Amino acid sequence: MPNNDLDAIDCRIVAALQEDGRLTNIDLADKVGLSPSPCLRRVKRLERDGYIEAYRAVLRRESVGLGFSVFVGVKIDGHANDKAMAFEKAVVAMPEIVACHLVSGDADYFLEIVVPDLDHYRRFLIEKLLELPIVREVRSNIAIQTLKAGAPLPLSHLRAPL
């Protein structure tokens, strides 16, 4: 259940920063209808309270030689044990895995993997992922085209109107 401590101005701040995390405090304040000092105080509070987790640059994958994306469903042997924790720790440490979700359904985990090409994925799969002793089954889905990724979170469900 979401924390409902955000008022309308807080909602406008987080929406604006999701759109452009490089906004200066002056531009952000102007956009949300505050003077710079109270705006900065609110942003610092949103960061401190964990609403704003991080700021980062989003790179064009193809430009940095990582244009091959694979979505992988992984079934494991067992869940509530040390081996499952070791699996989670191992996949979190693998830089090729940019997202890992514990899911319900046919797979236990759903991974998003980015690598330069099919050969790199084959090596990653054989030399890293399938080497994990708890992995029982892997189903790979190669992305053909990305239509949407890294979109801002939808905030319309929050109590305060945007």
Short mmCIF file of N, CA and C in Angstrom, two decimals:
data_model
loop_
_atom_site.label_atom_id
_atom_site.label_comp_id
_atom_site.label_asym_id
_atom_site.label_seq_id
_atom_site.Cartn_x
_atom_site.Cartn_y
_atom_site.Cartn_z
N MET A 1 0.85 -1.18 0.00
CA MET A 1 0.00 0.00 0.00
C MET A 1 0.89 1.24 0.00
N PRO A 2 0.60 2.19 -0.89
CA PRO A 2 1.47 3.36 -0.98
C PRO A 2 1.34 4.26 0.24
N ASN A 3 2.43 4.94 0.54
CA ASN A 3 2.43 5.93 1.60
C ASN A 3 1.72 7.16 1.07
N ASN A 4 0.73 7.65 1.77
CA ASN A 4 -0.07 8.79 1.29
C ASN A 4 0.40 10.12 1.87
N ASP A 5 1.67 10.25 2.18
CA ASP A 5 2.19 11.48 2.74
C ASP A 5 2.55 12.52 1.68
N LEU A 6 2.31 12.21 0.42
CA LEU A 6 2.63 13.16 -0.65
C LEU A 6 1.45 14.09 -0.88
N ASP A 7 1.73 15.39 -0.87
CA ASP A 7 0.66 16.33 -1.23
C ASP A 7 0.78 16.64 -2.73
N ALA A 8 -0.06 17.51 -3.22
CA ALA A 8 -0.10 17.80 -4.66
C ALA A 8 1.24 18.34 -5.17
N ILE A 9 1.89 19.18 -4.38
CA ILE A 9 3.18 19.74 -4.81
C ILE A 9 4.24 18.65 -4.84
N ASP A 10 4.27 17.77 -3.83
CA ASP A 10 5.21 16.65 -3.85
C ASP A 10 5.00 15.80 -5.10
N CYS A 11 3.76 15.55 -5.43
CA CYS A 11 3.46 14.74 -6.62
C CYS A 11 3.96 15.43 -7.89
N ARG A 12 3.79 16.75 -7.96
CA ARG A 12 4.29 17.47 -9.13
C ARG A 12 5.82 17.43 -9.18
N ILE A 13 6.46 17.50 -8.02
CA ILE A 13 7.93 17.43 -7.97
C ILE A 13 8.42 16.08 -8.48
N VAL A 14 7.88 14.99 -7.95
CA VAL A 14 8.38 13.68 -8.37
C VAL A 14 8.04 13.40 -9.84
N ALA A 15 6.89 13.88 -10.30
CA ALA A 15 6.55 13.70 -11.72
C ALA A 15 7.54 14.47 -12.60
N ALA A 16 7.86 15.70 -12.23
CA ALA A 16 8.79 16.51 -13.01
C ALA A 16 10.18 15.90 -13.01
N LEU A 17 10.63 15.39 -11.87
CA LEU A 17 11.96 14.79 -11.80
C LEU A 17 12.03 13.46 -12.53
N GLN A 18 10.92 12.73 -12.60
CA GLN A 18 10.91 11.52 -13.42
C GLN A 18 11.06 11.86 -14.90
N GLU A 19 10.45 12.95 -15.31
CA GLU A 19 10.58 13.40 -16.70
C GLU A 19 11.99 13.86 -17.02
N ASP A 20 12.58 14.63 -16.09
CA ASP A 20 13.91 15.19 -16.30
C ASP A 20 14.62 15.34 -14.97
N GLY A 21 15.44 14.38 -14.64
CA GLY A 21 16.17 14.39 -13.38
C GLY A 21 17.28 15.42 -13.32
N ARG A 22 17.54 16.10 -14.45
CA ARG A 22 18.59 17.11 -14.49
C ARG A 22 18.05 18.53 -14.33
N LEU A 23 16.77 18.65 -14.02
CA LEU A 23 16.22 19.99 -13.80
C LEU A 23 16.99 20.69 -12.69
N THR A 24 17.30 21.94 -12.90
CA THR A 24 17.89 22.70 -11.81
C THR A 24 16.80 22.96 -10.78
N ASN A 25 17.20 23.26 -9.56
CA ASN A 25 16.21 23.54 -8.52
C ASN A 25 15.36 24.74 -8.91
N ILE A 26 15.96 25.74 -9.55
CA ILE A 26 15.20 26.93 -9.97
C ILE A 26 14.15 26.55 -11.01
N ASP A 27 14.54 25.75 -12.00
CA ASP A 27 13.58 25.32 -13.02
C ASP A 27 12.49 24.43 -12.43
N LEU A 28 12.88 23.54 -11.52
CA LEU A 28 11.90 22.67 -10.86
C LEU A 28 10.92 23.49 -10.04
N ALA A 29 11.44 24.43 -9.27
CA ALA A 29 10.59 25.29 -8.45
C ALA A 29 9.58 26.04 -9.31
N ASP A 30 10.05 26.57 -10.42
CA ASP A 30 9.18 27.29 -11.35
C ASP A 30 8.10 26.37 -11.91
N LYS A 31 8.50 25.15 -12.25
CA LYS A 31 7.57 24.19 -12.85
C LYS A 31 6.47 23.76 -11.88
N VAL A 32 6.80 23.67 -10.57
CA VAL A 32 5.81 23.19 -9.59
C VAL A 32 5.15 24.32 -8.81
N GLY A 33 5.54 25.57 -9.08
CA GLY A 33 4.88 26.70 -8.44
C GLY A 33 5.37 27.01 -7.03
N LEU A 34 6.66 26.82 -6.78
CA LEU A 34 7.25 27.15 -5.48
C LEU A 34 8.43 28.09 -5.69
N SER A 35 8.87 28.72 -4.62
CA SER A 35 10.13 29.43 -4.68
C SER A 35 11.24 28.39 -4.47
N PRO A 36 12.48 28.70 -4.86
CA PRO A 36 13.56 27.70 -4.82
C PRO A 36 13.84 27.08 -3.45
N SER A 37 13.85 27.87 -2.39
CA SER A 37 14.19 27.31 -1.07
C SER A 37 13.21 26.24 -0.59
N PRO A 38 11.90 26.50 -0.59
CA PRO A 38 10.98 25.44 -0.17
C PRO A 38 11.00 24.24 -1.12
N CYS A 39 11.25 24.50 -2.39
CA CYS A 39 11.33 23.40 -3.35
C CYS A 39 12.50 22.48 -3.01
N LEU A 40 13.66 23.08 -2.74
CA LEU A 40 14.83 22.29 -2.39
C LEU A 40 14.60 21.51 -1.10
N ARG A 41 13.95 22.12 -0.12
CA ARG A 41 13.65 21.41 1.13
C ARG A 41 12.76 20.19 0.86
N ARG A 42 11.77 20.37 0.00
CA ARG A 42 10.88 19.25 -0.32
C ARG A 42 11.64 18.13 -1.04
N VAL A 43 12.48 18.50 -2.00
CA VAL A 43 13.25 17.49 -2.72
C VAL A 43 14.14 16.72 -1.75
N LYS A 44 14.82 17.43 -0.87
CA LYS A 44 15.69 16.77 0.12
C LYS A 44 14.88 15.84 1.02
N ARG A 45 13.67 16.26 1.42
CA ARG A 45 12.81 15.40 2.24
C ARG A 45 12.37 14.17 1.45
N LEU A 46 12.01 14.35 0.17
CA LEU A 46 11.61 13.22 -0.67
C LEU A 46 12.76 12.22 -0.83
N GLU A 47 13.98 12.73 -0.94
CA GLU A 47 15.15 11.85 -1.02
C GLU A 47 15.37 11.14 0.32
N ARG A 48 15.35 11.89 1.41
CA ARG A 48 15.59 11.33 2.74
C ARG A 48 14.54 10.28 3.11
N ASP A 49 13.28 10.53 2.74
CA ASP A 49 12.19 9.61 3.07
C ASP A 49 12.08 8.43 2.10
N GLY A 50 12.95 8.38 1.11
CA GLY A 50 12.99 7.22 0.22
C GLY A 50 12.06 7.25 -0.97
N TYR A 51 11.37 8.35 -1.20
CA TYR A 51 10.53 8.44 -2.39
C TYR A 51 11.40 8.53 -3.63
N ILE A 52 12.46 9.31 -3.56
CA ILE A 52 13.42 9.42 -4.66
C ILE A 52 14.59 8.53 -4.30
N GLU A 53 14.75 7.49 -5.09
CA GLU A 53 15.76 6.49 -4.79
C GLU A 53 17.13 6.86 -5.36
N ALA A 54 17.17 7.40 -6.58
CA ALA A 54 18.46 7.67 -7.22
C ALA A 54 18.25 8.58 -8.42
N TYR A 55 19.35 9.12 -8.88
CA TYR A 55 19.40 9.86 -10.15
C TYR A 55 20.46 9.16 -10.99
N ARG A 56 20.19 8.98 -12.27
CA ARG A 56 21.18 8.32 -13.13
C ARG A 56 20.98 8.71 -14.58
N ALA A 57 22.02 8.50 -15.35
CA ALA A 57 21.93 8.70 -16.79
C ALA A 57 21.42 7.40 -17.42
N VAL A 58 20.50 7.51 -18.35
CA VAL A 58 20.01 6.36 -19.09
C VAL A 58 20.75 6.34 -20.42
N LEU A 59 21.51 5.28 -20.65
CA LEU A 59 22.33 5.19 -21.85
C LEU A 59 21.58 4.50 -22.98
N ARG A 60 21.86 4.92 -24.20
CA ARG A 60 21.32 4.23 -25.38
C ARG A 60 22.13 2.94 -25.53
N ARG A 61 21.49 1.81 -25.32
CA ARG A 61 22.19 0.53 -25.28
C ARG A 61 23.01 0.26 -26.54
N GLU A 62 22.45 0.54 -27.70
CA GLU A 62 23.15 0.29 -28.95
C GLU A 62 24.43 1.13 -29.04
N SER A 63 24.38 2.34 -28.53
CA SER A 63 25.53 3.25 -28.61
C SER A 63 26.71 2.76 -27.78
N VAL A 64 26.44 2.00 -26.74
CA VAL A 64 27.53 1.48 -25.91
C VAL A 64 27.77 -0.01 -26.17
N GLY A 65 27.27 -0.51 -27.30
CA GLY A 65 27.55 -1.88 -27.71
C GLY A 65 26.79 -2.94 -26.95
N LEU A 66 25.62 -2.58 -26.41
CA LEU A 66 24.80 -3.56 -25.67
C LEU A 66 23.39 -3.61 -26.26
N GLY A 67 23.32 -3.88 -27.55
CA GLY A 67 22.04 -3.84 -28.24
C GLY A 67 21.27 -5.14 -28.26
N PHE A 68 21.72 -6.16 -27.54
CA PHE A 68 21.05 -7.45 -27.55
C PHE A 68 20.42 -7.69 -26.18
N SER A 69 19.10 -7.69 -26.12
CA SER A 69 18.37 -7.87 -24.87
C SER A 69 17.63 -9.20 -24.88
N VAL A 70 17.73 -9.89 -23.77
CA VAL A 70 17.06 -11.18 -23.63
C VAL A 70 16.29 -11.18 -22.31
N PHE A 71 15.06 -11.64 -22.36
CA PHE A 71 14.24 -11.82 -21.16
C PHE A 71 14.20 -13.31 -20.88
N VAL A 72 14.60 -13.67 -19.68
CA VAL A 72 14.82 -15.08 -19.35
C VAL A 72 13.97 -15.48 -18.16
N GLY A 73 13.16 -16.51 -18.36
CA GLY A 73 12.44 -17.13 -17.27
C GLY A 73 13.28 -18.24 -16.69
N VAL A 74 13.48 -18.23 -15.38
CA VAL A 74 14.32 -19.23 -14.72
C VAL A 74 13.48 -19.99 -13.69
N LYS A 75 13.52 -21.32 -13.78
CA LYS A 75 12.95 -22.17 -12.75
C LYS A 75 14.09 -22.69 -11.91
N ILE A 76 13.87 -22.69 -10.59
CA ILE A 76 14.91 -23.19 -9.70
C ILE A 76 14.40 -24.38 -8.90
N ASP A 77 15.33 -25.12 -8.31
CA ASP A 77 14.99 -26.23 -7.42
C ASP A 77 14.93 -25.68 -6.00
N GLY A 78 13.74 -25.55 -5.46
CA GLY A 78 13.56 -25.08 -4.09
C GLY A 78 13.54 -23.56 -4.01
N HIS A 79 12.97 -23.02 -2.93
CA HIS A 79 12.85 -21.57 -2.77
C HIS A 79 13.38 -21.09 -1.44
N ALA A 80 12.83 -21.62 -0.37
CA ALA A 80 13.11 -21.08 0.96
C ALA A 80 14.32 -21.77 1.57
N ASN A 81 15.46 -21.60 0.94
CA ASN A 81 16.66 -22.21 1.49
C ASN A 81 17.89 -21.40 1.11
N ASP A 82 19.03 -21.84 1.60
CA ASP A 82 20.27 -21.13 1.35
C ASP A 82 20.65 -21.12 -0.13
N LYS A 83 20.27 -22.17 -0.87
CA LYS A 83 20.59 -22.22 -2.30
C LYS A 83 19.83 -21.13 -3.06
N ALA A 84 18.58 -20.91 -2.69
CA ALA A 84 17.80 -19.84 -3.34
C ALA A 84 18.42 -18.48 -3.04
N MET A 85 18.86 -18.28 -1.81
CA MET A 85 19.50 -17.02 -1.46
C MET A 85 20.82 -16.85 -2.21
N ALA A 86 21.54 -17.95 -2.39
CA ALA A 86 22.79 -17.90 -3.15
C ALA A 86 22.51 -17.57 -4.61
N PHE A 87 21.43 -18.10 -5.17
CA PHE A 87 21.04 -17.77 -6.55
C PHE A 87 20.78 -16.29 -6.67
N GLU A 88 19.97 -15.74 -5.75
CA GLU A 88 19.65 -14.32 -5.80
C GLU A 88 20.90 -13.46 -5.68
N LYS A 89 21.77 -13.82 -4.78
CA LYS A 89 23.01 -13.07 -4.61
C LYS A 89 23.87 -13.14 -5.88
N ALA A 90 23.93 -14.31 -6.50
CA ALA A 90 24.73 -14.48 -7.72
C ALA A 90 24.18 -13.65 -8.88
N VAL A 91 22.86 -13.68 -9.09
CA VAL A 91 22.32 -12.95 -10.24
C VAL A 91 22.39 -11.44 -10.02
N VAL A 92 22.24 -11.00 -8.78
CA VAL A 92 22.35 -9.56 -8.50
C VAL A 92 23.77 -9.08 -8.81
N ALA A 93 24.77 -9.94 -8.62
CA ALA A 93 26.16 -9.57 -8.85
C ALA A 93 26.57 -9.61 -10.32
N MET A 94 25.76 -10.20 -11.19
CA MET A 94 26.12 -10.31 -12.60
C MET A 94 25.74 -9.03 -13.34
N PRO A 95 26.70 -8.30 -13.87
CA PRO A 95 26.39 -7.02 -14.51
C PRO A 95 25.53 -7.15 -15.77
N GLU A 96 25.55 -8.29 -16.41
CA GLU A 96 24.72 -8.50 -17.61
C GLU A 96 23.24 -8.50 -17.27
N ILE A 97 22.90 -8.84 -16.04
CA ILE A 97 21.50 -8.88 -15.60
C ILE A 97 21.14 -7.50 -15.07
N VAL A 98 20.30 -6.79 -15.82
CA VAL A 98 19.93 -5.42 -15.44
C VAL A 98 18.62 -5.38 -14.64
N ALA A 99 17.89 -6.49 -14.62
CA ALA A 99 16.68 -6.58 -13.81
C ALA A 99 16.45 -8.04 -13.44
N CYS A 100 16.00 -8.26 -12.21
CA CYS A 100 15.68 -9.60 -11.74
C CYS A 100 14.42 -9.49 -10.89
N HIS A 101 13.43 -10.28 -11.22
CA HIS A 101 12.15 -10.25 -10.51
C HIS A 101 11.79 -11.67 -10.06
N LEU A 102 11.40 -11.82 -8.81
CA LEU A 102 10.80 -13.05 -8.33
C LEU A 102 9.34 -12.99 -8.78
N VAL A 103 8.88 -14.00 -9.52
CA VAL A 103 7.55 -13.94 -10.13
C VAL A 103 6.74 -15.19 -9.82
N SER A 104 5.45 -15.10 -10.07
CA SER A 104 4.60 -16.28 -10.02
C SER A 104 4.33 -16.71 -11.44
N GLY A 105 3.90 -17.95 -11.63
CA GLY A 105 3.61 -18.44 -12.96
C GLY A 105 4.56 -19.54 -13.36
N ASP A 106 4.86 -19.63 -14.65
CA ASP A 106 5.69 -20.72 -15.17
C ASP A 106 7.14 -20.64 -14.69
N ALA A 107 7.63 -19.45 -14.46
CA ALA A 107 9.01 -19.27 -14.01
C ALA A 107 9.02 -18.83 -12.55
N ASP A 108 10.16 -18.98 -11.92
CA ASP A 108 10.34 -18.49 -10.55
C ASP A 108 10.94 -17.09 -10.55
N TYR A 109 11.83 -16.83 -11.50
CA TYR A 109 12.48 -15.53 -11.65
C TYR A 109 12.40 -15.12 -13.10
N PHE A 110 12.32 -13.82 -13.31
CA PHE A 110 12.34 -13.27 -14.66
C PHE A 110 13.50 -12.28 -14.71
N LEU A 111 14.43 -12.53 -15.61
CA LEU A 111 15.64 -11.73 -15.72
C LEU A 111 15.64 -10.94 -17.02
N GLU A 112 16.19 -9.73 -16.98
CA GLU A 112 16.46 -8.98 -18.19
C GLU A 112 17.98 -8.92 -18.32
N ILE A 113 18.47 -9.40 -19.43
CA ILE A 113 19.90 -9.51 -19.66
C ILE A 113 20.26 -8.68 -20.89
N VAL A 114 21.32 -7.88 -20.79
CA VAL A 114 21.81 -7.12 -21.94
C VAL A 114 23.27 -7.48 -22.19
N VAL A 115 23.56 -7.78 -23.45
CA VAL A 115 24.89 -8.16 -23.89
C VAL A 115 25.10 -7.63 -25.31
N PRO A 116 26.32 -7.69 -25.82
CA PRO A 116 26.55 -7.16 -27.17
C PRO A 116 25.84 -7.93 -28.29
N ASP A 117 25.78 -9.26 -28.18
CA ASP A 117 25.24 -10.03 -29.31
C ASP A 117 24.88 -11.45 -28.86
N LEU A 118 24.40 -12.25 -29.80
CA LEU A 118 23.96 -13.61 -29.49
C LEU A 118 25.10 -14.46 -28.95
N ASP A 119 26.29 -14.33 -29.51
CA ASP A 119 27.41 -15.14 -29.03
C ASP A 119 27.74 -14.81 -27.57
N HIS A 120 27.71 -13.52 -27.21
CA HIS A 120 27.94 -13.15 -25.82
C HIS A 120 26.83 -13.73 -24.91
N TYR A 121 25.61 -13.73 -25.40
CA TYR A 121 24.53 -14.30 -24.60
C TYR A 121 24.74 -15.80 -24.42
N ARG A 122 25.13 -16.50 -25.49
CA ARG A 122 25.38 -17.94 -25.39
C ARG A 122 26.44 -18.22 -24.33
N ARG A 123 27.53 -17.46 -24.34
CA ARG A 123 28.58 -17.65 -23.35
C ARG A 123 28.09 -17.32 -21.93
N PHE A 124 27.33 -16.23 -21.81
CA PHE A 124 26.78 -15.87 -20.50
C PHE A 124 25.90 -17.01 -19.98
N LEU A 125 25.03 -17.52 -20.85
CA LEU A 125 24.10 -18.58 -20.46
C LEU A 125 24.85 -19.83 -20.01
N ILE A 126 25.80 -20.28 -20.81
CA ILE A 126 26.50 -21.53 -20.52
C ILE A 126 27.50 -21.38 -19.37
N GLU A 127 28.24 -20.28 -19.38
CA GLU A 127 29.34 -20.15 -18.42
C GLU A 127 28.93 -19.53 -17.09
N LYS A 128 27.82 -18.83 -17.06
CA LYS A 128 27.41 -18.19 -15.81
C LYS A 128 26.07 -18.70 -15.30
N LEU A 129 25.00 -18.45 -16.05
CA LEU A 129 23.67 -18.74 -15.53
C LEU A 129 23.44 -20.23 -15.30
N LEU A 130 23.77 -21.05 -16.29
CA LEU A 130 23.54 -22.48 -16.15
C LEU A 130 24.54 -23.15 -15.20
N GLU A 131 25.57 -22.45 -14.81
CA GLU A 131 26.54 -22.98 -13.84
C GLU A 131 26.01 -22.88 -12.41
N LEU A 132 24.97 -22.08 -12.20
CA LEU A 132 24.40 -21.97 -10.86
C LEU A 132 23.68 -23.28 -10.54
N PRO A 133 24.06 -23.96 -9.45
CA PRO A 133 23.56 -25.32 -9.19
C PRO A 133 22.06 -25.42 -8.97
N ILE A 134 21.41 -24.36 -8.59
CA ILE A 134 19.98 -24.43 -8.29
C ILE A 134 19.10 -24.25 -9.54
N VAL A 135 19.69 -23.80 -10.65
CA VAL A 135 18.92 -23.54 -11.87
C VAL A 135 18.47 -24.86 -12.47
N ARG A 136 17.14 -25.00 -12.62
CA ARG A 136 16.56 -26.22 -13.18
C ARG A 136 16.22 -26.05 -14.66
N GLU A 137 15.70 -24.87 -15.02
CA GLU A 137 15.26 -24.65 -16.41
C GLU A 137 15.37 -23.17 -16.75
N VAL A 138 15.73 -22.90 -18.00
CA VAL A 138 15.85 -21.53 -18.48
C VAL A 138 15.11 -21.42 -19.80
N ARG A 139 14.29 -20.38 -19.93
CA ARG A 139 13.60 -20.10 -21.19
C ARG A 139 13.95 -18.68 -21.62
N SER A 140 14.58 -18.59 -22.78
CA SER A 140 15.06 -17.30 -23.28
C SER A 140 14.09 -16.71 -24.29
N ASN A 141 13.85 -15.41 -24.16
CA ASN A 141 13.03 -14.67 -25.10
C ASN A 141 13.85 -13.48 -25.57
N ILE A 142 14.23 -13.50 -26.84
CA ILE A 142 15.08 -12.44 -27.38
C ILE A 142 14.20 -11.27 -27.81
N ALA A 143 14.59 -10.07 -27.37
CA ALA A 143 13.85 -8.87 -27.75
C ALA A 143 14.15 -8.55 -29.22
N ILE A 144 13.11 -8.39 -30.00
CA ILE A 144 13.25 -8.04 -31.41
C ILE A 144 13.28 -6.52 -31.56
N GLN A 145 12.41 -5.85 -30.83
CA GLN A 145 12.32 -4.39 -30.87
C GLN A 145 11.79 -3.90 -29.53
N THR A 146 12.35 -2.80 -29.04
CA THR A 146 11.86 -2.22 -27.80
C THR A 146 10.97 -1.03 -28.12
N LEU A 147 9.72 -1.10 -27.71
CA LEU A 147 8.78 -0.02 -27.97
C LEU A 147 8.71 0.95 -26.80
N LYS A 148 8.97 0.45 -25.58
CA LYS A 148 8.90 1.29 -24.40
C LYS A 148 9.77 0.66 -23.32
N ALA A 149 10.58 1.47 -22.68
CA ALA A 149 11.43 0.98 -21.59
C ALA A 149 11.80 2.16 -20.70
N GLY A 150 11.92 1.91 -19.42
CA GLY A 150 12.36 2.95 -18.49
C GLY A 150 11.42 4.12 -18.38
N ALA A 151 10.14 3.89 -18.60
CA ALA A 151 9.15 4.97 -18.54
C ALA A 151 8.97 5.45 -17.11
N PRO A 152 8.55 6.70 -16.92
CA PRO A 152 8.24 7.17 -15.57
C PRO A 152 7.14 6.32 -14.94
N LEU A 153 7.17 6.20 -13.63
CA LEU A 153 6.13 5.46 -12.93
C LEU A 153 4.80 6.22 -13.02
N PRO A 154 3.69 5.51 -13.19
CA PRO A 154 2.38 6.17 -13.22
C PRO A 154 1.99 6.55 -11.79
N LEU A 155 1.74 7.81 -11.56
CA LEU A 155 1.46 8.29 -10.21
C LEU A 155 0.00 8.70 -9.99
N SER A 156 -0.86 8.41 -10.95
CA SER A 156 -2.24 8.87 -10.86
C SER A 156 -3.01 8.25 -9.70
N HIS A 157 -2.55 7.15 -9.15
CA HIS A 157 -3.24 6.48 -8.04
C HIS A 157 -3.01 7.17 -6.69
N LEU A 158 -2.04 8.06 -6.64
CA LEU A 158 -1.79 8.75 -5.38
C LEU A 158 -2.94 9.67 -5.03
N ARG A 159 -3.13 9.89 -3.76
CA ARG A 159 -4.28 10.67 -3.25
C ARG A 159 -4.29 12.09 -3.82
N ALA A 160 -3.14 12.72 -3.84
CA ALA A 160 -3.06 14.13 -4.27
C ALA A 160 -3.10 14.20 -5.80
N PRO A 161 -3.89 15.09 -6.37
CA PRO A 161 -3.93 15.21 -7.83
C PRO A 161 -2.63 15.80 -8.34
N LEU A 162 -2.25 15.38 -9.54
CA LEU A 162 -1.04 15.90 -10.17
C LEU A 162 -1.38 17.20 -10.84
#
